[in-house]
């Protein structure tokens, strides 16, 4: 199963670029016409759109489950598609997963066992994923967790 937010992030970035272009065009027209008081308002609005775009919709998240290995990649929209694995692990090593919400961030927390049997924790930022994508991600990983001998999931 594959889950990614590439189309949604690309759409949002495109809309933000169009809004920025319109705001900058408005600033130049207002400056040409001599309305210097309104330039500050349009400049502040353009700056806020830039900050919002930088903070909100910049990361593309990709999840892939090939049946044996779970792979999660995250990269910036501007990075020209350079993908860096954030997490790659065989399914049988994953012990527990949970989703934790903090102030303005959401994290997928994965507990997994290493080769010596020690349980390690990995926090993966999933803030830029929609609720549907987060639900699909959680369900897919949870369905593939290793079962205990009693037959219940180790969640």
Short mmCIF file of C-alpha atoms in Angstrom, two decimals:
data_model
loop_
_atom_site.label_atom_id
_atom_site.label_comp_id
_atom_site.label_asym_id
_atom_site.label_seq_id
_atom_site.Cartn_x
_atom_site.Cartn_y
_atom_site.Cartn_z
CA UNK A 1 0.00 0.00 0.00
CA UNK A 2 1.22 3.50 -0.85
CA UNK A 3 0.13 6.72 0.82
CA UNK A 4 1.41 10.18 -0.06
CA UNK A 5 0.32 13.80 0.01
CA UNK A 6 2.26 15.00 -3.03
CA UNK A 7 -0.74 16.18 -5.08
CA UNK A 8 -2.29 18.07 -2.17
CA UNK A 9 0.99 19.78 -1.23
CA UNK A 10 1.70 20.70 -4.86
CA UNK A 11 -1.80 22.16 -5.21
CA UNK A 12 -1.47 24.24 -2.02
CA UNK A 13 1.98 25.52 -2.98
CA UNK A 14 0.69 26.46 -6.44
CA UNK A 15 -2.25 28.38 -4.96
CA UNK A 16 0.08 30.17 -2.54
CA UNK A 17 2.40 31.17 -5.38
CA UNK A 18 -0.54 32.59 -7.38
CA UNK A 19 -1.77 34.55 -4.34
CA UNK A 20 1.75 35.90 -3.77
CA UNK A 21 2.05 36.94 -7.42
CA UNK A 22 -1.30 38.75 -7.26
CA UNK A 23 -0.31 40.51 -4.03
CA UNK A 24 3.03 41.62 -5.46
CA UNK A 25 1.30 42.82 -8.63
CA UNK A 26 -1.17 44.78 -6.48
CA UNK A 27 1.71 46.35 -4.55
CA UNK A 28 3.40 47.49 -7.74
CA UNK A 29 0.12 48.92 -9.15
CA UNK A 30 -0.62 50.73 -5.88
CA UNK A 31 2.90 52.16 -5.85
CA UNK A 32 2.54 53.32 -9.43
CA UNK A 33 -0.80 54.99 -8.63
CA UNK A 34 0.60 56.64 -5.51
CA UNK A 35 -1.43 54.86 -2.82
CA UNK A 36 1.43 54.47 -0.40
CA UNK A 37 -0.78 53.82 2.65
CA UNK A 38 -2.20 50.60 1.22
CA UNK A 39 1.20 49.24 0.18
CA UNK A 40 2.03 48.36 3.79
CA UNK A 41 -1.17 46.34 4.19
CA UNK A 42 -0.58 44.39 0.98
CA UNK A 43 3.09 43.88 1.88
CA UNK A 44 2.14 42.54 5.33
CA UNK A 45 -0.44 40.22 3.74
CA UNK A 46 2.15 38.92 1.25
CA UNK A 47 4.60 38.32 4.10
CA UNK A 48 1.97 36.41 6.09
CA UNK A 49 1.14 34.22 3.06
CA UNK A 50 4.87 33.47 2.68
CA UNK A 51 5.23 32.54 6.37
CA UNK A 52 2.10 30.38 6.26
CA UNK A 53 3.36 28.58 3.16
CA UNK A 54 6.75 28.01 4.72
CA UNK A 55 5.33 26.58 7.93
CA UNK A 56 2.32 24.65 6.74
CA UNK A 57 2.48 22.92 3.36
CA UNK A 58 6.09 22.25 2.59
CA UNK A 59 6.71 18.59 3.38
CA UNK A 60 5.77 15.70 1.15
CA UNK A 61 5.18 12.47 3.04
CA UNK A 62 5.39 9.04 1.40
CA UNK A 63 4.55 5.72 3.01
CA UNK A 64 5.04 2.38 1.31
CA UNK A 65 4.41 -1.11 2.60
CA UNK A 66 5.77 -3.81 0.31
CA UNK A 67 4.64 -6.65 2.53
CA UNK A 68 7.98 -7.19 4.24
CA UNK A 69 9.43 -3.71 4.75
CA UNK A 70 7.76 -0.49 5.82
CA UNK A 71 9.32 2.60 4.27
CA UNK A 72 8.50 6.20 5.25
CA UNK A 73 10.06 9.13 3.41
CA UNK A 74 9.69 12.86 3.96
CA UNK A 75 11.14 15.70 1.93
CA UNK A 76 10.56 19.34 1.13
CA UNK A 77 8.56 20.33 -1.93
CA UNK A 78 11.41 22.55 -3.12
CA UNK A 79 14.09 19.83 -2.79
CA UNK A 80 13.66 18.69 -6.42
CA UNK A 81 12.43 15.26 -5.37
CA UNK A 82 15.47 14.23 -3.30
CA UNK A 83 13.92 11.62 -1.05
CA UNK A 84 15.51 10.68 2.22
CA UNK A 85 14.23 7.65 4.09
CA UNK A 86 13.09 8.71 7.52
CA UNK A 87 12.28 5.17 8.54
CA UNK A 88 12.78 1.76 6.93
CA UNK A 89 12.16 -1.32 8.98
CA UNK A 90 11.00 -4.91 8.48
CA UNK A 91 7.43 -5.32 9.66
CA UNK A 92 8.31 -8.05 12.11
CA UNK A 93 10.55 -5.66 14.08
CA UNK A 94 7.76 -3.14 14.81
CA UNK A 95 6.34 -3.63 18.27
CA UNK A 96 3.89 -0.77 18.75
CA UNK A 97 2.60 2.37 17.05
CA UNK A 98 0.67 5.39 18.21
CA UNK A 99 -0.24 8.86 17.03
CA UNK A 100 0.51 11.76 19.33
CA UNK A 101 -0.75 15.30 18.84
CA UNK A 102 1.17 18.21 20.30
CA UNK A 103 0.51 21.94 20.03
CA UNK A 104 0.81 22.38 16.25
CA UNK A 105 2.37 19.04 15.31
CA UNK A 106 1.30 15.43 14.86
CA UNK A 107 3.74 12.57 15.29
CA UNK A 108 3.63 8.91 14.38
CA UNK A 109 5.50 7.13 17.16
CA UNK A 110 6.91 3.75 16.24
CA UNK A 111 8.42 1.42 18.81
CA UNK A 112 10.61 -1.26 17.27
CA UNK A 113 13.13 -3.81 18.43
CA UNK A 114 16.70 -3.74 17.20
CA UNK A 115 18.95 -6.73 16.62
CA UNK A 116 19.90 -6.98 20.31
CA UNK A 117 16.26 -7.05 21.38
CA UNK A 118 16.21 -3.54 22.84
CA UNK A 119 13.07 -1.53 22.09
CA UNK A 120 13.76 1.81 20.38
CA UNK A 121 11.44 4.72 19.65
CA UNK A 122 11.18 6.81 16.48
CA UNK A 123 9.05 9.97 16.17
CA UNK A 124 8.00 10.81 12.61
CA UNK A 125 6.39 14.16 11.87
CA UNK A 126 3.09 13.63 10.03
CA UNK A 127 1.72 17.15 10.51
CA UNK A 128 1.31 17.71 6.78
CA UNK A 129 -0.90 14.67 6.22
CA UNK A 130 -4.69 14.82 6.13
CA UNK A 131 -6.82 12.98 8.69
CA UNK A 132 -7.76 10.33 6.09
CA UNK A 133 -4.09 9.70 5.24
CA UNK A 134 -3.20 9.42 8.93
CA UNK A 135 -6.05 6.97 9.51
CA UNK A 136 -5.03 4.81 6.51
CA UNK A 137 -1.40 4.88 7.63
CA UNK A 138 -2.25 3.85 11.18
CA UNK A 139 -4.63 1.08 10.07
CA UNK A 140 -2.16 -0.35 7.56
CA UNK A 141 0.69 -0.51 10.05
CA UNK A 142 -1.57 -1.82 12.84
CA UNK A 143 -2.98 -4.57 10.60
CA UNK A 144 0.51 -5.80 9.81
CA UNK A 145 1.90 -5.82 13.34
CA UNK A 146 3.28 -9.11 14.62
CA UNK A 147 0.72 -10.93 16.70
CA UNK A 148 1.48 -12.30 20.13
CA UNK A 149 0.97 -15.96 20.89
CA UNK A 150 -2.46 -15.20 22.35
CA UNK A 151 -3.58 -13.89 18.95
CA UNK A 152 -4.08 -10.27 20.01
CA UNK A 153 -2.25 -7.30 18.57
CA UNK A 154 0.55 -5.83 20.59
CA UNK A 155 -0.71 -2.23 20.53
#
